[in-house]
PDB file of C-alpha atoms and ligand atoms in Angstrom:
ATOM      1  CA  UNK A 522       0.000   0.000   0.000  1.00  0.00           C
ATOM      2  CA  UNK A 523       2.557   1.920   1.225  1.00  0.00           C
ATOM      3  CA  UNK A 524       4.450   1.945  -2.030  1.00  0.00           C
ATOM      4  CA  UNK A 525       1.303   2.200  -4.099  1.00  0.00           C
ATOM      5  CA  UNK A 526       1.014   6.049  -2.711  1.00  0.00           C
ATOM      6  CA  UNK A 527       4.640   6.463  -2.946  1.00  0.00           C
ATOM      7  CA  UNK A 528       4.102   5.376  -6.587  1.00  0.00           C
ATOM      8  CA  UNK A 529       1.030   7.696  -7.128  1.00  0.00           C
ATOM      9  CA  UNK A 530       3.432  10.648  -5.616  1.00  0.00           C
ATOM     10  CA  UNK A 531       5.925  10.363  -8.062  1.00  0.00           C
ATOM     11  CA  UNK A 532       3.470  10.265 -10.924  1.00  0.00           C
ATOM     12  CA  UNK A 533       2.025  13.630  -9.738  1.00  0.00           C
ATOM     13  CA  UNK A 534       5.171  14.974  -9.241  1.00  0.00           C
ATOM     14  CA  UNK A 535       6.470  14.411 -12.679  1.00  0.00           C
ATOM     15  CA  UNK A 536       2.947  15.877 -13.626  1.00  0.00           C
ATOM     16  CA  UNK A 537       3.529  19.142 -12.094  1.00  0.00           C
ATOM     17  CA  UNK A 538       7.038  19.398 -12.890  1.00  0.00           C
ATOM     18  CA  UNK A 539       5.898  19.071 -16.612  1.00  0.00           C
ATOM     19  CA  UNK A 540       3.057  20.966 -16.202  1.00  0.00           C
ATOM     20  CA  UNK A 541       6.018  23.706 -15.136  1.00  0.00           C
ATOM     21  CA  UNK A 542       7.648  22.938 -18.225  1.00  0.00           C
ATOM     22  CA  UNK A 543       4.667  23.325 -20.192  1.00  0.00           C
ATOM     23  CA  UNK A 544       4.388  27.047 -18.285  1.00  0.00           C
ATOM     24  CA  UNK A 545       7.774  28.064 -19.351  1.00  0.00           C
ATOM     25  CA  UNK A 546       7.819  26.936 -22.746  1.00  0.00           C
ATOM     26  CA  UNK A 547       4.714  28.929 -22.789  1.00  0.00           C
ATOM     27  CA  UNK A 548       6.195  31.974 -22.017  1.00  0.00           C
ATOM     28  CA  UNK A 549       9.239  31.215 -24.725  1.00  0.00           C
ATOM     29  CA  UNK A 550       6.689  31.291 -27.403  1.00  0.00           C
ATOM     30  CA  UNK A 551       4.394  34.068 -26.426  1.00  0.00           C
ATOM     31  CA  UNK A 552       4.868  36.056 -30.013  1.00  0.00           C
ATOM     32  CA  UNK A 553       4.409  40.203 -30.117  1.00  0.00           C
ATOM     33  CA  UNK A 554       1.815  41.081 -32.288  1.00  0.00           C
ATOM     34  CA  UNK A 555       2.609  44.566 -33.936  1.00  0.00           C
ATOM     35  CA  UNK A 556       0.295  46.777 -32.676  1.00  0.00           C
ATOM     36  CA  UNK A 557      -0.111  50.794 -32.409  1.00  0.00           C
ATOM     37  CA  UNK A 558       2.345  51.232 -29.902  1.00  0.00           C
ATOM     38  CA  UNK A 559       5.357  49.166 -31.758  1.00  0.00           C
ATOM     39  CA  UNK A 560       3.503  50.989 -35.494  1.00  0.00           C
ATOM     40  CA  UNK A 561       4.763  54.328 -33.709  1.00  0.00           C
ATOM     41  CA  UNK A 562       8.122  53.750 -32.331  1.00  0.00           C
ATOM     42  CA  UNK A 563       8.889  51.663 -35.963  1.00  0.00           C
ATOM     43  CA  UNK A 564       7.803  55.163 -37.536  1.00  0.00           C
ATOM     44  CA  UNK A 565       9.996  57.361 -35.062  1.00  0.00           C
ATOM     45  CA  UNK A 566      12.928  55.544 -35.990  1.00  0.00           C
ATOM     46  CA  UNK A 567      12.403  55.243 -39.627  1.00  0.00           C
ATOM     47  CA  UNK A 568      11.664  58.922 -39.516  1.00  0.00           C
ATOM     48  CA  UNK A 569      14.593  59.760 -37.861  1.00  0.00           C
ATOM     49  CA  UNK A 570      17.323  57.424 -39.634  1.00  0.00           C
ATOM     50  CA  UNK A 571      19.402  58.883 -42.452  1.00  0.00           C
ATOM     51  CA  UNK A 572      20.435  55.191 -43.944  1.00  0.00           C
ATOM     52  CA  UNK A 573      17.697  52.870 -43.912  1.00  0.00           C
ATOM     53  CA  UNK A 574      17.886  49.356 -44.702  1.00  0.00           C
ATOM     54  CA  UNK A 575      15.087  46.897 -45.497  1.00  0.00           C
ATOM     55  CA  UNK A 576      14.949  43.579 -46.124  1.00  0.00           C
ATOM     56  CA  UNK A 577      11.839  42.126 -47.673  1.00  0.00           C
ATOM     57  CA  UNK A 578      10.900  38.935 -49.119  1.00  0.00           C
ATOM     58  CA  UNK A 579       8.220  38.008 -51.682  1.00  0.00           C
ATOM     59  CA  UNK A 580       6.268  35.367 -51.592  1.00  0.00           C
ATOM     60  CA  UNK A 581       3.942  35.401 -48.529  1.00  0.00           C
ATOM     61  CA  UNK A 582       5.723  38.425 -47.133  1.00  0.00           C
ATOM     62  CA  UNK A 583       4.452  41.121 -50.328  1.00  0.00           C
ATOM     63  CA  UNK A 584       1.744  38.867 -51.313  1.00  0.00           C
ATOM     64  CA  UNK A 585      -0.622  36.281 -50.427  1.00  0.00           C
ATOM     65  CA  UNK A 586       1.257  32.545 -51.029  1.00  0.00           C
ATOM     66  CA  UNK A 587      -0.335  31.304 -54.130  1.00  0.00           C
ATOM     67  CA  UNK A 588      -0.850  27.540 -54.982  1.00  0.00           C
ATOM     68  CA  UNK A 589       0.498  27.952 -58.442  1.00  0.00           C
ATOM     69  CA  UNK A 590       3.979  30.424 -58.148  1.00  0.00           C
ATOM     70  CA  UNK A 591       4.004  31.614 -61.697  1.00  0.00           C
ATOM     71  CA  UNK A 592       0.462  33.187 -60.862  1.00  0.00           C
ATOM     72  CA  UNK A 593       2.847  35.264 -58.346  1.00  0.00           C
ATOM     73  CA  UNK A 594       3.578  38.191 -60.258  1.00  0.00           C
ATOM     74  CA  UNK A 595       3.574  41.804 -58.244  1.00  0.00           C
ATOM     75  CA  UNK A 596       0.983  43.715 -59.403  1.00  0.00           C
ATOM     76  CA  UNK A 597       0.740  47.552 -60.342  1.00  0.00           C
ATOM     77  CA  UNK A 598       0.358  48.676 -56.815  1.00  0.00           C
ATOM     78  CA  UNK A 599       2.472  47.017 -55.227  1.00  0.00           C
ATOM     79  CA  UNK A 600       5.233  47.794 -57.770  1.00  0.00           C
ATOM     80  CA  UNK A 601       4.044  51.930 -57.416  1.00  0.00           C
ATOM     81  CA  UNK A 602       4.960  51.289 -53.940  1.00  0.00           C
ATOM     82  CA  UNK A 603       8.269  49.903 -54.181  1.00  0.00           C
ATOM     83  CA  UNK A 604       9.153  52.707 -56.694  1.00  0.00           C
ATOM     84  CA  UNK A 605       8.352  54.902 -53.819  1.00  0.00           C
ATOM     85  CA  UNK A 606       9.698  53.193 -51.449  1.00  0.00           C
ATOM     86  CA  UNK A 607      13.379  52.859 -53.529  1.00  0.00           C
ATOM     87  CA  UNK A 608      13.245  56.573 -54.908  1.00  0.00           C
ATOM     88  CA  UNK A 609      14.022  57.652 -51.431  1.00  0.00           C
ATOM     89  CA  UNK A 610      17.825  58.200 -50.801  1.00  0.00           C
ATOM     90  CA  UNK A 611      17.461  57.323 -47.344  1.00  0.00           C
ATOM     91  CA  UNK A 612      16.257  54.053 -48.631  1.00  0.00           C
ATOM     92  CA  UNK A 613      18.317  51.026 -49.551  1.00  0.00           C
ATOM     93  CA  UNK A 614      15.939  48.103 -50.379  1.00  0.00           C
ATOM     94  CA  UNK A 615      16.450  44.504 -50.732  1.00  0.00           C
ATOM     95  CA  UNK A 616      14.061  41.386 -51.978  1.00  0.00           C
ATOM     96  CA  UNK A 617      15.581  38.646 -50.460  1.00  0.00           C
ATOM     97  CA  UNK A 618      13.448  35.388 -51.838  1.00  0.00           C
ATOM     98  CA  UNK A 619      14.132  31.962 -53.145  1.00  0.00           C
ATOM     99  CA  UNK A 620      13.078  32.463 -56.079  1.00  0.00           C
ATOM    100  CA  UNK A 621      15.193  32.242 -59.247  1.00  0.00           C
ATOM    101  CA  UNK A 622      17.010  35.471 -60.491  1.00  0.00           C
ATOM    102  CA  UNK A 623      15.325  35.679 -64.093  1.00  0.00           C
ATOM    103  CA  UNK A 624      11.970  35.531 -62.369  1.00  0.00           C
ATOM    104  CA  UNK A 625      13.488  38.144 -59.935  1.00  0.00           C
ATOM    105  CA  UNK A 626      15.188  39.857 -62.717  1.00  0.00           C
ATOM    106  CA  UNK A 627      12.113  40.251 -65.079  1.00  0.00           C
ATOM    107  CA  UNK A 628       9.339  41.288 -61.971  1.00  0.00           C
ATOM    108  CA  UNK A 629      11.530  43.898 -60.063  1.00  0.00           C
ATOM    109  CA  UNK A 630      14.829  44.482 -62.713  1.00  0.00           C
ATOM    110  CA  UNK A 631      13.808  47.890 -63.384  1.00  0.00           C
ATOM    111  CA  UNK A 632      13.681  49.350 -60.242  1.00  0.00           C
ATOM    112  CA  UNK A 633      16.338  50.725 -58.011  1.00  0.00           C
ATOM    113  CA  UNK A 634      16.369  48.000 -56.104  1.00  0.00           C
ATOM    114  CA  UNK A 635      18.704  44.982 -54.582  1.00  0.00           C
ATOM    115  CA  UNK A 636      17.708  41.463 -55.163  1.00  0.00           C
ATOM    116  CA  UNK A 637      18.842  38.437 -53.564  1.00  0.00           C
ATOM    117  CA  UNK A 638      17.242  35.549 -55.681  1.00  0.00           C
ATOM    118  CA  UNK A 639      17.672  31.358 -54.340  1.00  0.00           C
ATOM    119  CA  UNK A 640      18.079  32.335 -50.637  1.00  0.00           C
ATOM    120  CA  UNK A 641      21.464  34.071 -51.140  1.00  0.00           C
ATOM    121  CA  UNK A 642      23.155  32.068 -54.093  1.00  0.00           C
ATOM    122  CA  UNK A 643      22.628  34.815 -56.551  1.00  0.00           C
ATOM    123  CA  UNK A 644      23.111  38.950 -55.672  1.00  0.00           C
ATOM    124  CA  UNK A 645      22.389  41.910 -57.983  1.00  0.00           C
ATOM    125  CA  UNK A 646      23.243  45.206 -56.314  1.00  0.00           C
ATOM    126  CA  UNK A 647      21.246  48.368 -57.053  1.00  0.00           C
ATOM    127  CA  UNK A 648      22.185  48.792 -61.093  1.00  0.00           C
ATOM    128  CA  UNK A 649      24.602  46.118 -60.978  1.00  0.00           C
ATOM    129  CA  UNK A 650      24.621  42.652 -62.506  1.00  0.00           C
ATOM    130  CA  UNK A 651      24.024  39.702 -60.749  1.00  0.00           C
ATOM    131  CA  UNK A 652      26.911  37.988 -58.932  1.00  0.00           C
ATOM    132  CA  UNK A 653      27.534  34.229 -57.318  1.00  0.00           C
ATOM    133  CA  UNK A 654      28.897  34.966 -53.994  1.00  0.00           C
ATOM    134  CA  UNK A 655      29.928  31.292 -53.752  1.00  0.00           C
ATOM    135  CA  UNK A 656      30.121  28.528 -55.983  1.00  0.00           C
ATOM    136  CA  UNK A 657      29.169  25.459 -53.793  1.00  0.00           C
ATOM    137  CA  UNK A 658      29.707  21.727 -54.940  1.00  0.00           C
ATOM    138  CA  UNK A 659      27.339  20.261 -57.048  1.00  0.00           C
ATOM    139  CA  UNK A 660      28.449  16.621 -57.183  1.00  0.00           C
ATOM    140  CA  UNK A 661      25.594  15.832 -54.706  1.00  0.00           C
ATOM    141  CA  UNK A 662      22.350  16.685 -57.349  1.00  0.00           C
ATOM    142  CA  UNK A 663      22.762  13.388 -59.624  1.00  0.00           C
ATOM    143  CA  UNK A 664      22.297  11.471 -56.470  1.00  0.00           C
ATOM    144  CA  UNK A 665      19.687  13.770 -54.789  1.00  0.00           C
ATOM    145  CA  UNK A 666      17.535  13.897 -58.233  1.00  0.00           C
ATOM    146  CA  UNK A 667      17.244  10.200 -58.380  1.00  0.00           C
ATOM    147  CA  UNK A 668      16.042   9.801 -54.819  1.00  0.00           C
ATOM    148  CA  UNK A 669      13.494  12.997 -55.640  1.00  0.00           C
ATOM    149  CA  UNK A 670      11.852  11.142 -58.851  1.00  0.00           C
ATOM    150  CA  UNK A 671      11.011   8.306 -56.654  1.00  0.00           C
ATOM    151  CA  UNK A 672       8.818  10.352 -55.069  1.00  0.00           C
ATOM    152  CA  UNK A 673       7.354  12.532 -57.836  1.00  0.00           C
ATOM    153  CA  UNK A 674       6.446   8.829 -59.111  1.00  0.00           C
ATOM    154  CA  UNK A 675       4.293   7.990 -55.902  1.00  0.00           C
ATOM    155  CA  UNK A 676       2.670  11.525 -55.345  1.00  0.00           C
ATOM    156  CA  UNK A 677       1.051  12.903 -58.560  1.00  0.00           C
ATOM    157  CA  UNK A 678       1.284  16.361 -59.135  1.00  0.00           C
ATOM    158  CA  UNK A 679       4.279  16.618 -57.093  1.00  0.00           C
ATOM    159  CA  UNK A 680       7.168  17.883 -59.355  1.00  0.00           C
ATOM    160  CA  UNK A 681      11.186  18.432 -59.334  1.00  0.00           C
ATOM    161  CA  UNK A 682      12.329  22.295 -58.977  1.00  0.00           C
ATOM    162  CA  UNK A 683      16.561  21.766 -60.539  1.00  0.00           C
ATOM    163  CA  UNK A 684      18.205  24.991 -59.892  1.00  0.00           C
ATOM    164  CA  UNK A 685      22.071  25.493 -61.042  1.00  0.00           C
ATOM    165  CA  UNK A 686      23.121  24.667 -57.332  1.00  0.00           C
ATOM    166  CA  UNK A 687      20.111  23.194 -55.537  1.00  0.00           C
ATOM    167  CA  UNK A 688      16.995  21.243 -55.967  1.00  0.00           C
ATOM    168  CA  UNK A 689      13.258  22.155 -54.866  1.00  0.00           C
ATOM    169  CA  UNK A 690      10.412  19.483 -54.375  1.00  0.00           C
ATOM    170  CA  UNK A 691       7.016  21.019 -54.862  1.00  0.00           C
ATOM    171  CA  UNK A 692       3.814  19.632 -53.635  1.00  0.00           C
ATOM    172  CA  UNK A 693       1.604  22.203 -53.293  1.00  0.00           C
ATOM    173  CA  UNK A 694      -0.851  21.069 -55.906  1.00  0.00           C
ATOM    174  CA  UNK A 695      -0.633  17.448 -54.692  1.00  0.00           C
ATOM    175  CA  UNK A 696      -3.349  15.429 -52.457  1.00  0.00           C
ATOM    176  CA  UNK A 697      -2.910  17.159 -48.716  1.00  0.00           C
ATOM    177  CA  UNK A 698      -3.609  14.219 -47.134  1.00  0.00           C
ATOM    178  CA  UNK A 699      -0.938  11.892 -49.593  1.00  0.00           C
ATOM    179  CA  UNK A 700       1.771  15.044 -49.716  1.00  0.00           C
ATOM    180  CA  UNK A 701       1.658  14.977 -45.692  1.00  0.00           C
ATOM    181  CA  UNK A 702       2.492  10.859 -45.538  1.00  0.00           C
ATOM    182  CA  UNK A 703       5.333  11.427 -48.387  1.00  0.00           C
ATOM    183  CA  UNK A 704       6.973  14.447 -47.618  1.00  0.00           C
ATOM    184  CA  UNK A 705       7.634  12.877 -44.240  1.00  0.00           C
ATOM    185  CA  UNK A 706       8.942   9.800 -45.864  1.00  0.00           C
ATOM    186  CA  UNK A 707      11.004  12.538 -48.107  1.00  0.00           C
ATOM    187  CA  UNK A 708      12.434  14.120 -44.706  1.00  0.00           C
ATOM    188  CA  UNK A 709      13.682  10.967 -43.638  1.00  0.00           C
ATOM    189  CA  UNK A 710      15.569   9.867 -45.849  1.00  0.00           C
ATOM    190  CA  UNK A 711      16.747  13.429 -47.105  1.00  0.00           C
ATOM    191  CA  UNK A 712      18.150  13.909 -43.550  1.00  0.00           C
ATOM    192  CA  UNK A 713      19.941  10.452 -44.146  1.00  0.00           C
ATOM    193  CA  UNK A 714      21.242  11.835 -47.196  1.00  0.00           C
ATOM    194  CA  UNK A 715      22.666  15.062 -46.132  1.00  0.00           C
ATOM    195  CA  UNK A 716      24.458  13.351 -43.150  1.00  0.00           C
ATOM    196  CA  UNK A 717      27.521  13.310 -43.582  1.00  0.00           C
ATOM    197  CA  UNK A 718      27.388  16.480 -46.974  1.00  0.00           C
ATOM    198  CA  UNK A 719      27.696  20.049 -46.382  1.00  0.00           C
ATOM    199  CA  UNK A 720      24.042  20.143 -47.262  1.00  0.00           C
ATOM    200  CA  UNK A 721      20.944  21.704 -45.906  1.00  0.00           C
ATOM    201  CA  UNK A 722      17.199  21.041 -46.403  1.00  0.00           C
ATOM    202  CA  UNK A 723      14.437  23.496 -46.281  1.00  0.00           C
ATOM    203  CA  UNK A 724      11.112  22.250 -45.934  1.00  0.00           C
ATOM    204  CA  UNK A 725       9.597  25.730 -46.463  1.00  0.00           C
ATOM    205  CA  UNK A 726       5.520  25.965 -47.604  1.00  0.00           C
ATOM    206  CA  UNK A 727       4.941  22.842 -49.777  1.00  0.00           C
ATOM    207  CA  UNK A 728       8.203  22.481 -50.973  1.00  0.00           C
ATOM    208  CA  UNK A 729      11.357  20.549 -50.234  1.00  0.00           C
ATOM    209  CA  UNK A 730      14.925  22.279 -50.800  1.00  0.00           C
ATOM    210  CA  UNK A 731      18.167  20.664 -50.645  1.00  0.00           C
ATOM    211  CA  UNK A 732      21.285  23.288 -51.034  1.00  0.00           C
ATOM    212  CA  UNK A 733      24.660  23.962 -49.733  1.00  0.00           C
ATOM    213  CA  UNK A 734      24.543  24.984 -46.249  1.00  0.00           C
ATOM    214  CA  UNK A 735      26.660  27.803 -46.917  1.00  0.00           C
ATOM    215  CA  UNK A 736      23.916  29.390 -48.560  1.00  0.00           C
ATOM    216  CA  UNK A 737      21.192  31.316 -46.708  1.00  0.00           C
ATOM    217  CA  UNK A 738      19.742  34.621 -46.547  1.00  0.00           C
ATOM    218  CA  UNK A 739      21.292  35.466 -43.266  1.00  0.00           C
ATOM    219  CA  UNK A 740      24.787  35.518 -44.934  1.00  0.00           C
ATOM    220  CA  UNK A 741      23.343  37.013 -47.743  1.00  0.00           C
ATOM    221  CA  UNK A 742      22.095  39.713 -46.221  1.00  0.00           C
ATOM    222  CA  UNK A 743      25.297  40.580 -43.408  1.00  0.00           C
ATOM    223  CA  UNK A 744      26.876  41.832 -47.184  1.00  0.00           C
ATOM    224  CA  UNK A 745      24.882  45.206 -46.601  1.00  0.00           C
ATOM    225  CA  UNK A 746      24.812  45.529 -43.070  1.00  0.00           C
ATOM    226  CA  UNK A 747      28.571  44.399 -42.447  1.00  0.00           C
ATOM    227  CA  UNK A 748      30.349  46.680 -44.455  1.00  0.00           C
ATOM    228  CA  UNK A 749      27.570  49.984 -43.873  1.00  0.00           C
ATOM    229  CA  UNK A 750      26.674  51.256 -41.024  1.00  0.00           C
ATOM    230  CA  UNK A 751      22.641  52.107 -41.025  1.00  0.00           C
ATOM    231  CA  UNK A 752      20.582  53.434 -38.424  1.00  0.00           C
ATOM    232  CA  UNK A 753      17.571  51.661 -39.471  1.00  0.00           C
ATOM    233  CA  UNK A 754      17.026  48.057 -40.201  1.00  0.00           C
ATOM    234  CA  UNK A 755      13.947  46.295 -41.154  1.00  0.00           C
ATOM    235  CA  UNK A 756      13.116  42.376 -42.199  1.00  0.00           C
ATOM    236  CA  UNK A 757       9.987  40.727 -42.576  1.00  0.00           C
ATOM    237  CA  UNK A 758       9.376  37.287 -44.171  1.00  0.00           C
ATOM    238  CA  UNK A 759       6.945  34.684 -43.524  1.00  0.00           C
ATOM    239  CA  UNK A 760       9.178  31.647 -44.274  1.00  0.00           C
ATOM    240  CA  UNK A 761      11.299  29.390 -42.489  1.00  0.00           C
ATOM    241  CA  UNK A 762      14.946  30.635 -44.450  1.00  0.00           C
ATOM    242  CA  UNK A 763      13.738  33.840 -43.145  1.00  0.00           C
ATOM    243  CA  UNK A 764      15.028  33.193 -39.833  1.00  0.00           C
ATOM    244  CA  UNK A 765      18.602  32.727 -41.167  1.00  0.00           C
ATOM    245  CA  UNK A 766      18.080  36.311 -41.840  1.00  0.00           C
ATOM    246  CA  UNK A 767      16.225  37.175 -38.676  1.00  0.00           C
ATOM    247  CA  UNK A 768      18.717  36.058 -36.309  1.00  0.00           C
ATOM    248  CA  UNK A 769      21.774  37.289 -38.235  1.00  0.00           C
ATOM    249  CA  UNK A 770      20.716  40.928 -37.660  1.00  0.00           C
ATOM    250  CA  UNK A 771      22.607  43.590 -35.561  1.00  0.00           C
ATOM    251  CA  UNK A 772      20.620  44.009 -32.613  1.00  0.00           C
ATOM    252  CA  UNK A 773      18.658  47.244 -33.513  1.00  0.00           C
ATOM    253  CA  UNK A 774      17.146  45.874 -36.438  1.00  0.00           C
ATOM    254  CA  UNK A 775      13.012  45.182 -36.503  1.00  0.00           C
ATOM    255  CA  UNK A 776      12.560  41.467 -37.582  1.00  0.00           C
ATOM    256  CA  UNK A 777       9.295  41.089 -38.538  1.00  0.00           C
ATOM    257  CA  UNK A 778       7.698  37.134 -39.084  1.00  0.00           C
ATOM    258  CA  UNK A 779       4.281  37.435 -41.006  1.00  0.00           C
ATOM    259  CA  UNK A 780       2.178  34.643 -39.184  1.00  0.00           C
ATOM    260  CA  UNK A 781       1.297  33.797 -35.729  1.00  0.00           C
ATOM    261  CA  UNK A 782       4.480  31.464 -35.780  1.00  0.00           C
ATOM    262  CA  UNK A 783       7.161  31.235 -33.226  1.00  0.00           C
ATOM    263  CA  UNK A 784       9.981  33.144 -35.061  1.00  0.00           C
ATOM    264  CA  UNK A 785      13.485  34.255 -33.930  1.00  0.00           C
ATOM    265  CA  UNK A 786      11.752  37.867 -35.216  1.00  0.00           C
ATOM    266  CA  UNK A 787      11.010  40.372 -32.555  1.00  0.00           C
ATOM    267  CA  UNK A 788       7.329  41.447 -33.748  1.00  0.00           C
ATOM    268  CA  UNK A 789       4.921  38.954 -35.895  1.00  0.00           C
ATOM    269  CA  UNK A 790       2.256  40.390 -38.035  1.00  0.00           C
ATOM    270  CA  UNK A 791      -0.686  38.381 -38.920  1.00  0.00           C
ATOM    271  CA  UNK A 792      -0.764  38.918 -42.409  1.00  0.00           C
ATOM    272  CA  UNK A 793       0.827  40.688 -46.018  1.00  0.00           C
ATOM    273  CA  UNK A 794      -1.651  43.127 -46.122  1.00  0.00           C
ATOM    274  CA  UNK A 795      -0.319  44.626 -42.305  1.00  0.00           C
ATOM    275  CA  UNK A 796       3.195  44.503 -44.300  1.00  0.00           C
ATOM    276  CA  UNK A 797       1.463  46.481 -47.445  1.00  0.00           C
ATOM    277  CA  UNK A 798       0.228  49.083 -44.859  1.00  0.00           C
ATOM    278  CA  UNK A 799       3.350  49.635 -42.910  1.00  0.00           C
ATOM    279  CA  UNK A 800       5.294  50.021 -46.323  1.00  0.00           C
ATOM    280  CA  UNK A 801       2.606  53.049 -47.530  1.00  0.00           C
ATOM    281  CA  UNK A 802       2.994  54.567 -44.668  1.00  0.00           C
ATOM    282  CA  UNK A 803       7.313  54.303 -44.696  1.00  0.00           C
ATOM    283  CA  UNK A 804       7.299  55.758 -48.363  1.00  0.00           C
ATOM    284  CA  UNK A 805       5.119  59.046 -46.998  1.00  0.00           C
ATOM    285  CA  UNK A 806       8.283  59.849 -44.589  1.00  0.00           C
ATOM    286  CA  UNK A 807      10.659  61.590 -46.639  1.00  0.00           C
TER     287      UNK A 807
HETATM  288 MG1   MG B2247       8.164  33.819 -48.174  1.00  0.00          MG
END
C-alpha cells in the first residue's frame, strides 16, 4: 500500500514538474503582435534614420502565397509602392526570396532596387549585374535527383524544382492528405542523405529544398549591413529561411515574421496586407 502512494506521488510529481515545463515553454513562445504602440516607435525611428535598410521577401511576405507560383507576379500597386519606397535616398531596399534570379530579374529588374534571388546564391546590387557569392559543390544533385523522382512517381502532381546549385520538391498542388504521408517519408531519408554532406534542407511551404549549407539569406544579407553602417534596419518574411536572416541581424534591427508562428523575429504580423500598410505609410516619410 505503502508503495502504491509512494508510486502515485511520483506520478504527480512528474505531472507538475511538466506541467512547469509546459508554463515556461509557454512563455518562450508568447509572439508580439505589432500593434499601435510598436507601429509608432517603428515610424519614429524610420523617420529619424538617415540610412535605412530593409529587407523584404516576396512570396507570402508582399503577397498572399499562391498555390500555383508563376500566378505570383507583383501587381501595379504594389510595384508603385516599391518605386516609392526605392526613390528615397534614405532608402536602400532589398528582396531577399528563393526564387530564381530571371523571375526576380524580369518582376523587379527595373527598379532601383537589390535582389537576392535562391536564398542568397545569386546577388544583384542596385544597377549592378548579378553575382555568385559562392560557388558550392554540385556533385551531390545526380544522387539527390534520383532519390526525388522516386517520389514525384508515388505523389502525382508533385514535381522536381533543378536549380544550377540546388533542388526544390514542390507539392503544393498534390493530395494534402498523400503530400503529408510522403513528404515525411522525403524528410527521412533526405536527412539520411545530407548526413555526412555540407548540405541543408528546407522544408519551407509545400516544398522541399536541398542546397549547400553555406547558402542562406542570413549571410546574404550581413553583405549590406557588415560593411555599412545604417541606423535603421527592417526584415519581414513569412518563411522558415527567413530566420537565417532574422537572427543574423545587428541588434537594432526590426525582424518582422508574417504569421502567428514562433519566429526568432522580434514582432509577428498576422498577415501581407499589415506589411502592405506599414510600407505606404514608410514611403510618406521623406
Ligand atoms: Mg516567403
Amino acid at each position: 500500500m505503502k508503495k502504491h502512494i509512494e508510486e502515485m506521488i511520483s506520478k504527480i510529481k512528474s505531472f507538475l514538474n511538466s506541467l512547469a515545463d509546459i508554463k515556461k515553454e509557454q512563455k518562450n513562445i508568447e509572439i508580439n503582435l505589432f500593434n499601435p504602440k510598436i507601429n509608432a516607435n517603428l515610424m519614429a525611428k524610420f523617420a529619424k534614420a538617415q540610412k535605412r535598410l530593409m529587407f523584404l521577401d516576396y512570396d507570402g511576405t508582399l503577397i498572399p502565397f499562391k498555390e500555383k507560383p508563376w500566378e505570383a507576379r507583383p501587381s501595379k500597386p504594389l510595384l508603385e509602392l516599391l518605386q516609392k519606397l526605392t526613390s528615397n535616398k534614405k532608402n536602400e531596399v532589398v528582396i531577399i526570396s528563393g526564387r530564381d534570379k530571371d523571375t526576380l530579374g524580369k518582376w523587379f529588374g527595373k527598379l532601383p532596387i537589390n535582389l537576392v534571388a535562391e536564398h542568397g546564391l545569386f546577388i544583384k546590387e542596385r544597377w549592378a549585374g548579378w553575382k555568385v557569392v559562392h560557388f558550392p559543390a554540385t556533385g551531390w544533385k545526380k544522387e539527390a535527383l534520383r532519390l526525388l523522382s522516386l517520389y514525384t512517381d508515388q505523389l502525382p502532381k508533385s514535381f522536381i524544382e533543378e536549380k544550377e546549385y540546388s533542388l526544390a520538391w514542390h507539392y503544393r498542388l498534390s493530395d494534402p492528405l498523400q503530400a503529408t504521408v510522403k513528404s515525411k517519408e522525403l524528410m527521412d531519408d533526405l536527412v539520411n542523405f545530407t548526413a555526412s554532406r555540407n548540405l541543408q534542407i528546407l522544408h519551407g511551404n509545400k516544398i522541399i529544398e536541398i542546397k549547400s549549407v553555406y547558402i542562406n539569406k542570413g549571410i546574404a544579407g550581413s553583405r549590406w549591413f557588415a560593411k555599412q553602417d545604417f541606423d535603421f534596419i527592417l526584415a519581414v518574411g513569412d518563411d522558415r529561411t527567413d530566420e537565417d536572416l532574422f537572427s543574423a541581424l545587428p541588434e537594432h534591427a526590426y525582424s518582422i515574421k508574417v504569421g502567428s508562428f514562433i519566429s526568432s523575429a522580434r514582432i509577428n504580423m498576422e498577415s501581407y496586407k499589415q506589411v502592405l500598410k506599414l510600407l505606404s505609410n514608410l514611403v510618406k516619410i521623406a
